[in-house]
Every structure is written in structure tokens, then in C-alpha cells.
Coordinates of C-alpha atoms in Angstrom, one line a residue:
X1 CA -8.1 0.9 2.8
X2 CA -9.8 4.0 4.3
X3 CA -10.3 7.1 2.2
X4 CA -7.4 9.6 2.2
X5 CA -8.2 12.5 4.5
X6 CA -10.0 15.3 2.7
X7 CA -13.5 16.5 1.8
X8 CA -15.4 13.8 -0.1
X9 CA -16.9 14.9 -3.5
X10 CA -16.0 18.5 -2.9
X11 CA -15.8 19.1 -6.7
X12 CA -18.9 20.5 -8.3
X13 CA -20.6 19.1 -11.5
X14 CA -20.5 22.4 -13.5
X15 CA -21.8 22.3 -17.1
X16 CA -19.4 22.3 -20.0
X17 CA -20.1 22.6 -23.8
X18 CA -19.3 19.0 -24.7
X19 CA -19.2 15.5 -23.1
X20 CA -17.2 15.1 -19.9
X21 CA -14.8 12.2 -19.8
X22 CA -11.5 10.9 -18.3
X23 CA -8.6 9.5 -20.3
X24 CA -6.8 7.2 -17.9
X25 CA -3.2 6.4 -18.7
X26 CA -1.9 2.9 -18.6
X27 CA 0.7 2.0 -17.5
X28 CA 0.7 4.2 -14.4
X29 CA 1.6 3.9 -10.7
X30 CA 3.8 1.4 -9.0
X31 CA 6.7 0.0 -11.0
X32 CA 8.5 -3.2 -10.1
X33 CA 11.3 -1.5 -8.3
X34 CA 8.9 0.6 -6.1
X35 CA 6.8 -2.5 -5.3
X36 CA 9.9 -4.4 -4.3
X37 CA 11.1 -1.7 -2.0
X38 CA 7.8 -1.1 -0.3
X39 CA 7.3 -4.9 0.2
X40 CA 10.8 -5.1 1.6
X41 CA 9.9 -2.7 4.4
X42 CA 6.7 -4.5 5.1
X43 CA 8.4 -7.9 5.2
X44 CA 11.2 -6.6 7.4
X45 CA 8.5 -5.3 9.9
X46 CA 6.8 -8.7 9.7
X47 CA 10.0 -10.7 10.2
X48 CA 11.9 -8.5 12.7
X49 CA 9.2 -6.4 14.3
X50 CA 9.1 -2.6 14.8
X51 CA 11.0 -0.5 14.6
X52 CA 12.7 -1.0 11.3
X53 CA 14.8 1.9 10.2
X54 CA 14.9 3.2 6.6
X55 CA 17.5 5.6 5.2
X56 CA 15.8 8.4 3.3
X57 CA 12.3 7.9 2.0
X58 CA 11.9 4.3 0.8
X59 CA 10.3 5.8 -2.3
X60 CA 9.3 9.3 -3.1
X61 CA 5.7 9.3 -2.1
X62 CA 4.3 11.0 1.1
X63 CA 1.4 8.6 1.4
X64 CA 3.6 5.5 1.2
X65 CA 6.0 6.9 3.8
X66 CA 3.2 7.9 6.1
X67 CA 1.6 4.5 5.9
X68 CA 4.8 2.7 6.6
X69 CA 5.5 5.0 9.6
X70 CA 2.2 4.0 11.1
X71 CA 3.3 0.3 10.8
X72 CA 6.6 1.0 12.7
X73 CA 9.1 2.1 10.1
X74 CA 11.4 5.0 11.2
X75 CA 12.8 7.1 8.4
X76 CA 16.2 8.7 9.0
X77 CA 18.4 10.9 6.8
X78 CA 21.7 9.3 7.6
X79 CA 23.1 6.0 9.0
X80 CA 24.4 7.5 12.2
X81 CA 20.8 8.1 13.3
X82 CA 20.2 4.4 13.4
X83 CA 20.9 2.6 16.7
X84 CA 23.8 0.2 16.6
X85 CA 22.8 -3.4 15.6
X86 CA 19.4 -2.3 14.3
X87 CA 17.8 -3.3 11.0
X88 CA 18.1 -0.7 8.3
X89 CA 16.6 -0.7 4.8
X90 CA 18.4 1.2 2.0
X91 CA 15.8 3.0 -0.2
X92 CA 14.9 2.2 -3.8
X93 CA 17.1 5.0 -5.0
X94 CA 20.4 3.3 -4.0
X95 CA 23.3 4.3 -1.8
X96 CA 27.0 4.9 -2.2
X97 CA 29.7 2.5 -1.0
X98 CA 30.4 5.0 1.8
X99 CA 26.9 4.5 3.2
X100 CA 27.2 0.7 2.9
X101 CA 30.5 0.9 4.8
X102 CA 29.0 3.2 7.4
X103 CA 26.2 0.7 8.1
X104 CA 28.8 -2.1 8.5
X105 CA 30.9 0.0 10.8
X106 CA 27.9 0.5 13.1
X107 CA 27.0 -3.2 13.1
X108 CA 23.7 -2.5 11.3
X109 CA 21.7 -5.3 9.7
X110 CA 21.3 -3.8 6.3
X111 CA 18.7 -4.7 3.8
X112 CA 19.3 -3.3 0.3
X113 CA 16.1 -2.4 -1.4
X114 CA 17.8 -0.5 -4.3
X115 CA 15.9 -0.9 -7.5
X116 CA 17.8 -3.5 -9.7
X117 CA 17.8 -1.0 -12.5
X118 CA 19.6 1.5 -10.4
X119 CA 22.0 -1.2 -9.3
X120 CA 22.7 -1.8 -13.0
X121 CA 23.8 1.9 -13.4
X122 CA 26.0 1.6 -10.4
X123 CA 27.7 -1.4 -11.9
X124 CA 28.2 0.5 -15.2
X125 CA 29.8 3.3 -13.3
X126 CA 32.2 1.0 -11.5
X127 CA 33.2 -0.8 -14.8
X128 CA 33.8 2.4 -16.8
X129 CA 35.7 4.0 -14.0
X130 CA 37.9 0.8 -13.7
X131 CA 38.6 1.3 -17.5
X132 CA 39.6 4.9 -16.8
X133 CA 36.7 6.5 -18.6
X134 CA 35.3 9.9 -17.7
X135 CA 31.6 9.4 -16.9
X136 CA 29.1 12.2 -17.7
X137 CA 26.2 11.4 -15.4
X138 CA 23.0 13.0 -16.6
X139 CA 20.7 13.7 -13.6
X140 CA 19.5 16.1 -11.0
X141 CA 22.0 17.4 -8.4
X142 CA 21.0 16.4 -4.9
X143 CA 18.7 13.5 -5.9
X144 CA 19.5 10.4 -3.8
X145 CA 19.9 8.2 -6.9
X146 CA 22.5 10.6 -8.4
X147 CA 24.4 10.8 -5.1
X148 CA 24.5 7.0 -4.9
X149 CA 25.7 6.5 -8.4
X150 CA 28.3 9.3 -8.1
X151 CA 29.6 7.7 -4.9
X152 CA 30.6 4.6 -6.9
X153 CA 33.3 6.5 -8.8
X154 CA 33.5 10.1 -7.5
X155 CA 36.9 10.8 -9.2
X156 CA 35.5 9.8 -12.6
X157 CA 32.0 11.3 -12.6
X158 CA 30.8 14.7 -13.7
X159 CA 27.2 15.6 -13.3
X160 CA 25.3 17.1 -16.3
X161 CA 22.1 18.6 -15.0
X162 CA 20.4 19.7 -18.3
X163 CA 21.0 20.2 -22.0
X164 CA 22.1 23.8 -21.4
X165 CA 24.7 22.6 -18.9
X166 CA 26.6 20.8 -21.7
X167 CA 28.4 24.0 -22.8
X168 CA 30.3 24.1 -19.6
X169 CA 31.4 20.5 -19.5
X170 CA 35.1 19.8 -20.0
X171 CA 36.9 16.4 -20.0
X172 CA 40.5 15.4 -19.9
X173 CA 40.4 12.9 -22.8
X174 CA 37.5 13.3 -25.3
X175 CA 38.3 9.9 -26.7
X176 CA 37.5 8.2 -23.3
X177 CA 34.2 9.5 -22.2
X178 CA 30.8 7.8 -21.7
X179 CA 27.4 9.0 -20.5
X180 CA 25.1 7.4 -17.9
X181 CA 21.8 8.7 -16.6
X182 CA 19.5 8.8 -13.6
X183 CA 16.7 6.3 -14.3
X184 CA 13.8 8.6 -13.8
X185 CA 14.5 11.4 -16.2
X186 CA 12.5 12.8 -19.2
X187 CA 13.4 10.6 -22.1
X188 CA 13.2 13.5 -24.6
X189 CA 15.3 15.9 -22.5
X190 CA 17.9 13.2 -21.8
X191 CA 18.3 12.4 -25.5
X192 CA 18.7 16.1 -26.2
X193 CA 21.4 16.3 -23.6
X194 CA 23.1 13.3 -25.2
X195 CA 22.8 14.9 -28.6
X196 CA 24.6 18.1 -27.4
X197 CA 27.2 16.0 -25.6
X198 CA 27.9 14.1 -28.8
X199 CA 28.2 17.3 -30.8
X200 CA 30.9 18.4 -28.3
X201 CA 32.5 15.0 -27.8
X202 CA 32.0 13.0 -31.1
X203 CA 33.6 9.9 -29.6
X204 CA 31.2 9.8 -26.7
X205 CA 30.2 6.2 -25.8
X206 CA 26.8 5.0 -24.9
X207 CA 26.0 2.8 -21.9
X208 CA 25.6 -0.9 -22.8
X209 CA 21.8 -0.5 -22.4
X210 CA 19.3 2.2 -21.8
X211 CA 19.6 3.6 -18.2
X212 CA 16.2 5.3 -18.1
X213 CA 13.9 2.6 -16.6
X214 CA 11.2 0.9 -18.6
X215 CA 8.5 2.2 -16.2
X216 CA 9.6 5.8 -16.5
X217 CA 9.6 5.5 -20.3
X218 CA 6.2 3.7 -20.4
X219 CA 4.5 6.3 -18.2
X220 CA 5.9 9.1 -20.4
X221 CA 4.7 7.4 -23.6
X222 CA 1.2 6.9 -22.1
X223 CA 0.8 10.5 -21.0
X224 CA 2.0 11.7 -24.4
X225 CA -0.9 10.0 -26.0
X226 CA -3.4 11.1 -23.3
X227 CA -2.2 14.7 -23.5
X228 CA -3.1 15.0 -27.1
X229 CA -6.7 14.7 -26.3
X230 CA -6.9 16.3 -22.8
X231 CA -7.9 19.8 -21.8
X232 CA -6.4 19.1 -18.3
X233 CA -4.0 16.5 -17.1
X234 CA -3.7 15.6 -13.4
X235 CA -0.7 13.6 -12.3
X236 CA -0.8 11.9 -8.9
X237 CA 2.6 12.0 -7.3
X238 CA 4.8 13.8 -4.8
X239 CA 6.8 16.9 -5.4
X240 CA 10.1 15.1 -4.7
X241 CA 9.3 12.3 -7.2
X242 CA 11.4 13.1 -10.3
X243 CA 9.3 10.9 -12.6
X244 CA 6.0 12.4 -11.4
X245 CA 7.3 15.9 -12.0
X246 CA 8.5 14.9 -15.5
X247 CA 5.0 13.6 -16.3
X248 CA 3.6 17.1 -15.8
X249 CA 6.2 18.5 -18.1
X250 CA 5.7 15.9 -20.7
X251 CA 1.9 16.4 -20.7
X252 CA 2.3 20.1 -21.3
X253 CA 4.9 19.5 -24.0
X254 CA 2.6 17.1 -25.9
X255 CA -0.6 19.1 -26.0
X256 CA -2.4 19.3 -22.7
X257 CA -3.8 22.7 -22.2
X258 CA -3.0 22.5 -18.5
X259 CA -1.3 20.0 -16.2
X260 CA -1.0 19.8 -12.4
X261 CA 0.6 17.4 -9.9
X262 CA -1.2 16.5 -6.6
X263 CA -0.5 14.1 -3.8
X264 CA -4.2 13.6 -2.9
X265 CA -7.5 14.1 -4.7
X266 CA -8.6 16.8 -2.3
X267 CA -5.9 19.0 -3.6
X268 CA -7.6 19.4 -7.0
X269 CA -9.0 22.9 -7.4
X270 CA -12.5 23.5 -8.8
X271 CA -11.2 26.2 -11.1
X272 CA -9.0 23.7 -12.9
X273 CA -12.1 22.1 -14.3
X274 CA -13.7 25.3 -15.6
X275 CA -14.6 24.6 -19.3
X276 CA -12.8 21.2 -19.2
X277 CA -14.4 18.4 -21.2
X278 CA -11.6 15.9 -21.0
X279 CA -9.3 15.2 -18.0
X280 CA -6.2 13.1 -18.4
X281 CA -5.2 11.1 -15.3
X282 CA -2.0 9.3 -14.5
X283 CA 0.3 8.7 -11.6
X284 CA 4.1 8.4 -11.0
X285 CA 5.9 5.2 -10.5
X286 CA 5.9 5.4 -6.7
X287 CA 2.1 6.0 -6.3
X288 CA -0.3 3.3 -5.0
X289 CA -3.4 2.9 -7.1
X290 CA -5.7 3.8 -4.1
X291 CA -4.7 7.4 -4.6
X292 CA -5.7 7.3 -8.3
X293 CA -9.0 5.7 -7.4
X294 CA -9.7 8.5 -4.9
X295 CA -9.1 11.1 -7.7
X296 CA -11.4 9.2 -10.1
X297 CA -14.1 9.0 -7.5
X298 CA -14.0 12.8 -7.0
X299 CA -13.9 13.5 -10.7
X300 CA -17.0 11.2 -11.1
X301 CA -18.8 13.4 -8.6
X302 CA -18.0 16.4 -10.8
X303 CA -19.5 14.7 -13.8
X304 CA -16.4 12.9 -15.2
X305 CA -17.7 9.4 -14.8
X306 CA -17.0 8.2 -18.3
X307 CA -13.5 6.7 -18.1
X308 CA -11.5 5.6 -21.2
X309 CA -8.3 3.7 -20.6
X310 CA -5.4 4.7 -22.9
X311 CA -3.2 1.6 -22.9
X312 CA 0.3 1.9 -24.5
X313 CA 2.1 -1.0 -22.9
X314 CA 1.7 -4.0 -20.6
X315 CA 3.9 -4.5 -17.6
X316 CA 4.3 -7.8 -15.8
X317 CA 7.8 -7.6 -14.3
X318 CA 8.3 -8.5 -10.6
X319 CA 11.7 -8.1 -9.0
X320 CA 13.0 -10.6 -6.5
X321 CA 13.0 -9.5 -2.8
X322 CA 16.3 -8.7 -1.1
X323 CA 18.0 -11.9 -0.1
X324 CA 17.4 -11.3 3.6
X325 CA 13.6 -11.3 3.1
X326 CA 13.1 -14.3 0.8
X327 CA 12.2 -16.5 3.7
X328 CA 10.3 -15.7 6.9
X329 CA 11.5 -16.3 10.4
X330 CA 10.2 -19.9 10.2
X331 CA 12.3 -20.5 7.1
X332 CA 9.3 -20.6 4.6
X333 CA 10.0 -19.1 1.2
X334 CA 8.0 -16.0 0.3
X335 CA 5.7 -16.5 -2.7
X336 CA 7.4 -13.8 -4.7
X337 CA 10.9 -14.3 -3.4
X338 CA 12.6 -14.8 -6.8
X339 CA 10.5 -12.4 -8.9
X340 CA 9.9 -13.0 -12.6
X341 CA 6.7 -12.3 -14.6
X342 CA 3.2 -12.3 -13.2
X343 CA 0.0 -13.0 -15.0
X344 CA -2.7 -10.3 -15.2

């Protein structure tokens, strides 16, 4: 893959007191849900030809979206922008039943690339609403995932945006209330929100399993360890990527002297490196590894060629492709059609 546009090796190798090094967080980058969604668009283009329409950004990363656009994907905000009868992919963040119905009404050939972990939260919302629970959904207002989940049971769901928002939450029956969450939140902040909710509503029920996804948690655990030894942390990820933004916050909370988010390596500023011996590097769950490698190359040119990987977990999960894409047009099954575990 060609280098991302920008000035190569623009960072200077300025002297520092100690030894320059990089602490490289692992896990980082693509999670199983993002990989599944991106591959879904690629397979749809292969099977059906361009254009293939995608509602919203397939994942929250400007490079991924730009790359897929060049291959023939057309990203739209709403279903009514898609020509009748066309193929449309629902993004990894999920959609509400109203969007699914809107696609059906227009005769669209819909491919659901919703992350299975988001689908799990949708199913929880439906089940708790059916049992007449009030659902306190912890998440960020306006995020596509929150809109999709809330759309499953709008009469039963109240959004809780932060720990401080708990004070204003009221429920009809404090004995029939449960919390769910957006999958890409800060684990620590979410648990603080739950703690405050439980103080206010002692009979608050928990979801049957953790809603914050394994990949979000793993990346936060890794950056916590990296941050303890880093003068500077650089997170590769886009501004609308909730989990990438959280990684910057977690890094600062756990000891990094400074932390910044960039989409591309050429956005790193020389002054960030002034007096810095140790740079921590990680990337959000929707970031391809090529972008991290670009950053490492530029840091190496600035004298940070000594890379130490900080491994806190192993990830080998692969999600099955959407059912429409498990076979090609000739009927041959895709090698990763049914997902599972992959070997390193």
C-alpha cells in the first residue's frame, strides 16, 4: 500500500537527555467487528460491482472510508439517498428497525454489517423492553450506535451521557430498571456512571453480560500500562471514533505527560517531541495497521527506532461475514465465511 500523503520523515532527531524509545501497545488497531464490516464492503464490491452504497461511515476512520470510496463505495447519510433496488451496507455501528424498514420499503438489497457485539446490545434492549423494564442506556448522544440501540425500544430507553448526568435521571419504577451501554466507552467512566446509578436506584439490574466490547477494553488496558512509562502518547484514530478519543483520555488519566490523537503520521508536531524520551503508540479499533507503521517510520527518523511492544492480551476472534456475502457469485464459499478463531 502506498505511503499516506504527507512529508516523509519530516520530524527531526533532536537530542534528549536519556534513551529514545517507543512503547507500542498491543492489542491495537482493527477489532473483529471492524474487520468484518470493512471486508463486507469489499466483498460486496467484488460480488455486485460498483457502486455499493453504505449508510453512514462503515467504521469511524477517514482513511478506511476514503480507500473504500476509491474502490466504488458511496457513503450516504440516510436510506432515501440510495437508488431504489441498489445494494446498501449498514455500518458496523448498527441501525434502528426504522432504518431496516425504510430500506425494505425502497426495495434495497441490504447487507447488515453491524458488529455482532452491537447486535447483542440491540437484542438485550428488545428483551428488557418486552419485559417492561426502563432501560438506562449509557452512551454519547448522536452516536450512530446509540441511535440504533435506542431505536429498538424508544419508549423504554433513557440516555445517560456521563456520570454527572445521573443526578437528573428519573424513572417510573425504580424496581424495574436496567442499564445497557454503548460498546466503545471508557470502562472506568462507565463503571462510575453505573456506581452512581446504583446509588440512586439500588435495585438497578445489570445486563446479562458486559456491553463494552472486548477490543475496547483490551486497548484501554494496554494503553494504561504504556502510559505509566510514556512522556508522550500518540493515538492513531479519527476524531469521530469514540474508542480512539477514549484512548487519549485514558492515557492522560494513567500517567502520560501528554497525549494526542492523529489520523495520519504527518500530523505529529515537532514540538510534541521536545524533551521526550519515551513515546507510547496505539491505535483505535477502526484503524488499519498501515497507519501505525507510517507513524513508527516517522518516529524512527526522529531517533525513536527502539520499539518495545507492551502486550496485555491476545486477540484471535474472527466474526462471520453477513450471510449475503458468505459465497461469491459462482457459489463458492468464502474462506472466512463462518468466522471463528484464527491462528497467529
